[in-house]
mmCIF file of C-alpha atoms in Angstrom:
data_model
loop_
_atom_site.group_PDB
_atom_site.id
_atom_site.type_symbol
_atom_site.label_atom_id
_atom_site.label_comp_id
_atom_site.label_asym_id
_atom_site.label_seq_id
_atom_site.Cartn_x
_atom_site.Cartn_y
_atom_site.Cartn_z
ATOM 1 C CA UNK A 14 5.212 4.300 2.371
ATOM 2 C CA UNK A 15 3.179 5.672 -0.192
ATOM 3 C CA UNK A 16 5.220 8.794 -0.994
ATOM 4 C CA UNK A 17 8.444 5.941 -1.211
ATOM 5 C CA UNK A 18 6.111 4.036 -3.722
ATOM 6 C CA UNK A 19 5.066 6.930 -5.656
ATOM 7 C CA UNK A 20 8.575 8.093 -6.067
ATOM 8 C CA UNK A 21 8.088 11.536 -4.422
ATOM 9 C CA UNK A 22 10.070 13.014 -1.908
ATOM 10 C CA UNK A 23 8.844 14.055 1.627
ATOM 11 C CA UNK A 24 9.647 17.678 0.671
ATOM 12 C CA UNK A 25 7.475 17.965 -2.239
ATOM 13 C CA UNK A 26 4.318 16.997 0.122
ATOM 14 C CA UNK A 27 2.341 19.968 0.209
ATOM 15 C CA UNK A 28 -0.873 18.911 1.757
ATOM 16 C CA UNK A 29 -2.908 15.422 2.914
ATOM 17 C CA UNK A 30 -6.569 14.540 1.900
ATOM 18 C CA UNK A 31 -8.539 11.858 3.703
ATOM 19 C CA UNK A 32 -11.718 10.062 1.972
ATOM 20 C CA UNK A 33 -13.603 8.190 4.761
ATOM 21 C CA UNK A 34 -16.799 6.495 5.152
ATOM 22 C CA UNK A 35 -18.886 8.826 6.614
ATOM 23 C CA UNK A 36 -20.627 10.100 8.908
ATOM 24 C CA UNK A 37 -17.281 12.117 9.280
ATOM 25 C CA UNK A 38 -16.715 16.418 10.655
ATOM 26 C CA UNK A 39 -14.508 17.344 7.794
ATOM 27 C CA UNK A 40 -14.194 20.974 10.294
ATOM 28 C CA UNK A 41 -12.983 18.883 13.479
ATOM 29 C CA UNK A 42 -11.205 15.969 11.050
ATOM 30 C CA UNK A 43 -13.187 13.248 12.982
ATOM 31 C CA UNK A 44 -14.689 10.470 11.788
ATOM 32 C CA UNK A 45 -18.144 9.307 13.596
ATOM 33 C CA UNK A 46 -18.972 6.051 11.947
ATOM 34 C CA UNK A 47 -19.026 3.270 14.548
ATOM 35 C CA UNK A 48 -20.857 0.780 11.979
ATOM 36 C CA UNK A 49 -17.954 0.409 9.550
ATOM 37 C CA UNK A 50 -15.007 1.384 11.250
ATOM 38 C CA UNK A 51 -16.002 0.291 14.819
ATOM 39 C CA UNK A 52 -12.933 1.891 17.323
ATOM 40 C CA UNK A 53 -12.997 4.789 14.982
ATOM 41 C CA UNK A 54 -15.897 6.899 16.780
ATOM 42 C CA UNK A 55 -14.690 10.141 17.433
ATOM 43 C CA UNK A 56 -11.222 9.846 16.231
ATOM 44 C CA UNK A 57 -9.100 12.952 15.325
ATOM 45 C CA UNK A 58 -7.089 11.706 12.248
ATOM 46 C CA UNK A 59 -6.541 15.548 11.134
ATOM 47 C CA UNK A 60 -4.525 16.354 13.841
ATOM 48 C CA UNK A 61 -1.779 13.772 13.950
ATOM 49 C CA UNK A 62 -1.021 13.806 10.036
ATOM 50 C CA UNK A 63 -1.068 17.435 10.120
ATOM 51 C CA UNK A 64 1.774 17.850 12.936
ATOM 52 C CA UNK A 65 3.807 14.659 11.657
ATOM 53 C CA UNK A 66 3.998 15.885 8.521
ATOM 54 C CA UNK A 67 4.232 19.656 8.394
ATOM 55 C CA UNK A 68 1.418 20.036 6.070
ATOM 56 C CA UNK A 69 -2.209 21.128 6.083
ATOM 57 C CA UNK A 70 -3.973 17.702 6.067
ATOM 58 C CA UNK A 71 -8.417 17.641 5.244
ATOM 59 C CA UNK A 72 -10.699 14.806 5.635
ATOM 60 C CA UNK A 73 -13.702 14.097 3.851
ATOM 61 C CA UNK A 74 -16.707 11.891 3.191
ATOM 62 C CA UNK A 75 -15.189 8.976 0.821
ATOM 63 C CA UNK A 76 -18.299 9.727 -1.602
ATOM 64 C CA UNK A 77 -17.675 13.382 -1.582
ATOM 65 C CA UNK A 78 -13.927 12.841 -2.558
ATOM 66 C CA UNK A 79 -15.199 10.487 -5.129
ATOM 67 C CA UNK A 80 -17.695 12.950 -6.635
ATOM 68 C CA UNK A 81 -14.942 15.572 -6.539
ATOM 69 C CA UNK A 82 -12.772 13.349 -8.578
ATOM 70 C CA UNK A 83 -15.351 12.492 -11.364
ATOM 71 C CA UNK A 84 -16.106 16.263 -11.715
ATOM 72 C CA UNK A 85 -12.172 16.991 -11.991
ATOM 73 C CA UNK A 86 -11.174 13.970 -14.583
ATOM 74 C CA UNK A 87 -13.833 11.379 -15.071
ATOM 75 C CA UNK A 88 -17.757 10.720 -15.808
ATOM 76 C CA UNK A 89 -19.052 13.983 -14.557
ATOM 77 C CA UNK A 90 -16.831 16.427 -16.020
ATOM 78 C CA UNK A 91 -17.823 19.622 -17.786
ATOM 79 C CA UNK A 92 -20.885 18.451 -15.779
ATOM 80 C CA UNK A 93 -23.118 20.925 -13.318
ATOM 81 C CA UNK A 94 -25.015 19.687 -10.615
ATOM 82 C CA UNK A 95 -23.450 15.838 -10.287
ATOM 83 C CA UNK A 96 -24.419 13.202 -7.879
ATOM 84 C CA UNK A 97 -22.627 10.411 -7.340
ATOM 85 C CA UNK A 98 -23.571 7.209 -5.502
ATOM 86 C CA UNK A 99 -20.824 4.830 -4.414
ATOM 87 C CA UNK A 100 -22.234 1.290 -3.962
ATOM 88 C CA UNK A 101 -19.724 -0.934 -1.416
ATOM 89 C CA UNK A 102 -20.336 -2.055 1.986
ATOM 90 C CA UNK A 103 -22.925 0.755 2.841
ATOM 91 C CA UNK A 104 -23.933 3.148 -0.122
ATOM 92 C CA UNK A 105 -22.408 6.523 0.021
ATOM 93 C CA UNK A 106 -23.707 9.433 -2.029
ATOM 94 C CA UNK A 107 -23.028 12.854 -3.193
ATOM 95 C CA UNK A 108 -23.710 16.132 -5.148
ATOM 96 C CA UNK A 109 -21.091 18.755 -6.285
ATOM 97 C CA UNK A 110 -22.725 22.189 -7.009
ATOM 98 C CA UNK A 111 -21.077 24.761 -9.140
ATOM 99 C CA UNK A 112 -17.823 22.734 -8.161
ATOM 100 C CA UNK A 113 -18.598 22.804 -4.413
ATOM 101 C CA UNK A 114 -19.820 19.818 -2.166
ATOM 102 C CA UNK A 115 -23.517 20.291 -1.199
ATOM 103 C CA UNK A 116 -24.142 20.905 2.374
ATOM 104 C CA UNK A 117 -26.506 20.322 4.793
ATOM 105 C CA UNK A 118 -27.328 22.024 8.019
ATOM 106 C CA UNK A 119 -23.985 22.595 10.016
ATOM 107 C CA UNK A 120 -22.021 21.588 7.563
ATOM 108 C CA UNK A 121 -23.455 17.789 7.228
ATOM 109 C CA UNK A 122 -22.890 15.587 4.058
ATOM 110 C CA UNK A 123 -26.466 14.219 3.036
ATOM 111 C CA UNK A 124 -26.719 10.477 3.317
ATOM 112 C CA UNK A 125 -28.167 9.112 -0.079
ATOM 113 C CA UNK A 126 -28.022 5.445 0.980
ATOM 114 C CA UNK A 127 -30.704 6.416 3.616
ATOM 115 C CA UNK A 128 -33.162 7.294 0.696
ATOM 116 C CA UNK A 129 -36.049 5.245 1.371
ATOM 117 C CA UNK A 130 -37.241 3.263 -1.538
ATOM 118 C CA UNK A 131 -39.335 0.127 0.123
ATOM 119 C CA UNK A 132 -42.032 0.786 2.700
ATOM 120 C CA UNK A 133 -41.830 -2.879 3.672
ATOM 121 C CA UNK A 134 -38.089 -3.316 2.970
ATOM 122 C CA UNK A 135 -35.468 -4.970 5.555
ATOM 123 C CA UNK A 136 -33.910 -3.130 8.449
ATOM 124 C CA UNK A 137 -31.231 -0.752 8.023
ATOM 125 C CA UNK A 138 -28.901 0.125 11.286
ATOM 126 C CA UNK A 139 -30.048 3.917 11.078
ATOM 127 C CA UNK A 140 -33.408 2.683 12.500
ATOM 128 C CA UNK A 141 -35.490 2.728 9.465
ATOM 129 C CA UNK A 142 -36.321 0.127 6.852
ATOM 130 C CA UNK A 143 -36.193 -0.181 3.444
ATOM 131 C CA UNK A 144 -33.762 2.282 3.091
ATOM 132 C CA UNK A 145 -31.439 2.568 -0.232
ATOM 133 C CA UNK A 146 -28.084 1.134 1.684
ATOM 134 C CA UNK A 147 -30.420 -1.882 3.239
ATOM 135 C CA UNK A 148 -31.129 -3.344 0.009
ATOM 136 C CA UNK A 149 -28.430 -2.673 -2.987
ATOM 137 C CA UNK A 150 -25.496 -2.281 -0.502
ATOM 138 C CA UNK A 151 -22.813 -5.068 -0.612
ATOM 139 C CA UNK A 152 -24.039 -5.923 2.722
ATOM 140 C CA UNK A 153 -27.801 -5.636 1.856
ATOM 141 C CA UNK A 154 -27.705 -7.634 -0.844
ATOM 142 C CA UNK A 155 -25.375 -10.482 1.313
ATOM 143 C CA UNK A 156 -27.874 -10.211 4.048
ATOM 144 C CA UNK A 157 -30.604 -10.896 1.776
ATOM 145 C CA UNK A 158 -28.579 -13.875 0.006
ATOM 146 C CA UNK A 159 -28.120 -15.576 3.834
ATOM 147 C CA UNK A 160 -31.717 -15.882 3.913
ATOM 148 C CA UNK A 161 -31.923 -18.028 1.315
ATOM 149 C CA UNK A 162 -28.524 -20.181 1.937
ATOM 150 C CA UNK A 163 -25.888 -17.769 -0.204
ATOM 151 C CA UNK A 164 -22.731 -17.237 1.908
ATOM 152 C CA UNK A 165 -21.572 -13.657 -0.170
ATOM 153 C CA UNK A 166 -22.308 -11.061 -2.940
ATOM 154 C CA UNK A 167 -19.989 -12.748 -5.234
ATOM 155 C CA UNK A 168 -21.662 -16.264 -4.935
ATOM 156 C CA UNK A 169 -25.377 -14.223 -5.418
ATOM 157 C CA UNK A 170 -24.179 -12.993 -8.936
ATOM 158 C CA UNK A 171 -22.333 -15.374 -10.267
ATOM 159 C CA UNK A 172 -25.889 -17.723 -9.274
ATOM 160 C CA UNK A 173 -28.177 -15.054 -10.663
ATOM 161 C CA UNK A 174 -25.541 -14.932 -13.987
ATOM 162 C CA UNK A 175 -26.276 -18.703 -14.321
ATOM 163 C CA UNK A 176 -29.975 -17.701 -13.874
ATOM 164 C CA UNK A 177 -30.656 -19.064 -10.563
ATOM 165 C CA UNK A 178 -33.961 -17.189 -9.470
ATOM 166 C CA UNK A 179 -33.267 -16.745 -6.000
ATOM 167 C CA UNK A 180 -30.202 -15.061 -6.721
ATOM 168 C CA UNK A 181 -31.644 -13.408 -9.645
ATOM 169 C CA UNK A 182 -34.707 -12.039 -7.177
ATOM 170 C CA UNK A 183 -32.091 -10.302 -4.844
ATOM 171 C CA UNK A 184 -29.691 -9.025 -7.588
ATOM 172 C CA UNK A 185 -33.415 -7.226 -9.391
ATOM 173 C CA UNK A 186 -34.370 -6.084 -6.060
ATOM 174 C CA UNK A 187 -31.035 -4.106 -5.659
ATOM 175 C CA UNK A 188 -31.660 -2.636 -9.290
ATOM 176 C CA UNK A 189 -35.703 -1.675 -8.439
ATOM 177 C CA UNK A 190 -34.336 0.323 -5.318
ATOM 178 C CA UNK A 191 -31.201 1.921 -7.011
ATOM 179 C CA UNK A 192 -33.843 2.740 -9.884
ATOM 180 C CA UNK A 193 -36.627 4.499 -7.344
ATOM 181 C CA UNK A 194 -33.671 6.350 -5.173
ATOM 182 C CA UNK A 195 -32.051 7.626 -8.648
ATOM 183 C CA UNK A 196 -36.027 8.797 -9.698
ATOM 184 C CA UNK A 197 -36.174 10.770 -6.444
ATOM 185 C CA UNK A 198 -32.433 12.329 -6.637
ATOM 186 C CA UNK A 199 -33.085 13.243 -10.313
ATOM 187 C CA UNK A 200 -36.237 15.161 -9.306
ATOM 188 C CA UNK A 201 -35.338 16.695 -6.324
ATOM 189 C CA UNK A 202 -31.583 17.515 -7.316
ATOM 190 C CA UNK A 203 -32.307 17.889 -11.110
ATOM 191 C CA UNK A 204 -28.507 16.520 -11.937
ATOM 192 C CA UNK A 205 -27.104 17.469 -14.923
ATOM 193 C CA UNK A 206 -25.361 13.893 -14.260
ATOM 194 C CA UNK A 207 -25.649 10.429 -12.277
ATOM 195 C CA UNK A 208 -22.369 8.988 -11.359
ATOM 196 C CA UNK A 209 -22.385 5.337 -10.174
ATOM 197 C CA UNK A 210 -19.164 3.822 -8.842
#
């Protein structure tokens, strides 16, 4: 479907790439990420695309494919180190090195939205509170709106637009904790650049 809508022909496919919220194995092409895509645990996605269509296929973390991008056309090119956090659902993060995606040990992608930035903060489902991804998240910042009678993230800043303090409370309380984890990035990373997206 999308090579019909793009107007390219099967033939001229030379290869598939796969952004996915992570925790994925870009070596094994599996995604591990039962909180967002819950049936997805363990699933080989590589494997199937790659002997359907004839082509080498990759996955990666969604974050690290966005970070790629920005370094190859958008905010962080020309730019060396770049991190990039991707606010959504959960809050992805990455950094591109000399045009390479940092690693951790065995090949992990470092999770940014697990940056802790409030001692006393809510819950987040990695076990830990206060974390990054618990608070300025799509679903942090809905979470923190049901408390207090909001049913979504649209209806919190459209109320905290119209200066409703509630609303405006959760929306600055996303900002303080993007503000601390971007303090702690830029001095343990030292970025040349700061992508948000």
């Amino acid at each position: 479907q999308v090579l019909r809508k793009s107007g390219w022909r099967p033939e001229e496919l030379h290869g598939i790439g796969i952004g996915c919220a992570g925790p994925v194995n870009p070596l094994r092409g599996t995604i591990h990420n039962p909180y967002t895509l819950p049936g997805w645990d363990g699933c080989d996605i590589v494997t199937p695309l790659r002997e359907k269509f004839a082509v080498p296929a990759f996955l990666e973390n969604d974050a690290d494919v966005a970070a790629l991008g920005e370094c190859f056309v958008g905010a962080g090119r020309g730019c060396n180190p770049v991190v990039m956090l991707t606010f959504g659902t959960g809050i992805g993060g990455s950094a591109i090195v000399n045009g390479d995606i940092l690693r951790g040990a065995a090949g992990e992608h470092p999770e940014i939205g697990h940056v802790p930035v409030a001692a006393e903060g809510p819950p987040c489902y990695c076990g830990r509170a206060g974390c990054l991804e618990s608070i300025a998240s799509g679903t942090g910042i809905e979470n923190a709106g049901r408390n207090v009678g909001f049913t979504g993230c649209r209806e919190i800043f459209a109320a905290a637009a119209l200066g409703n303090a509630s609303a405006r409370e959760i929306v600055d309380q996303a900002l303080r904790a993007t503000e601390v984890a971007a303090w702690t990035i830029l001095h343990t990373l030292m970025p040349e650049r700061i992508v948000l997206g």
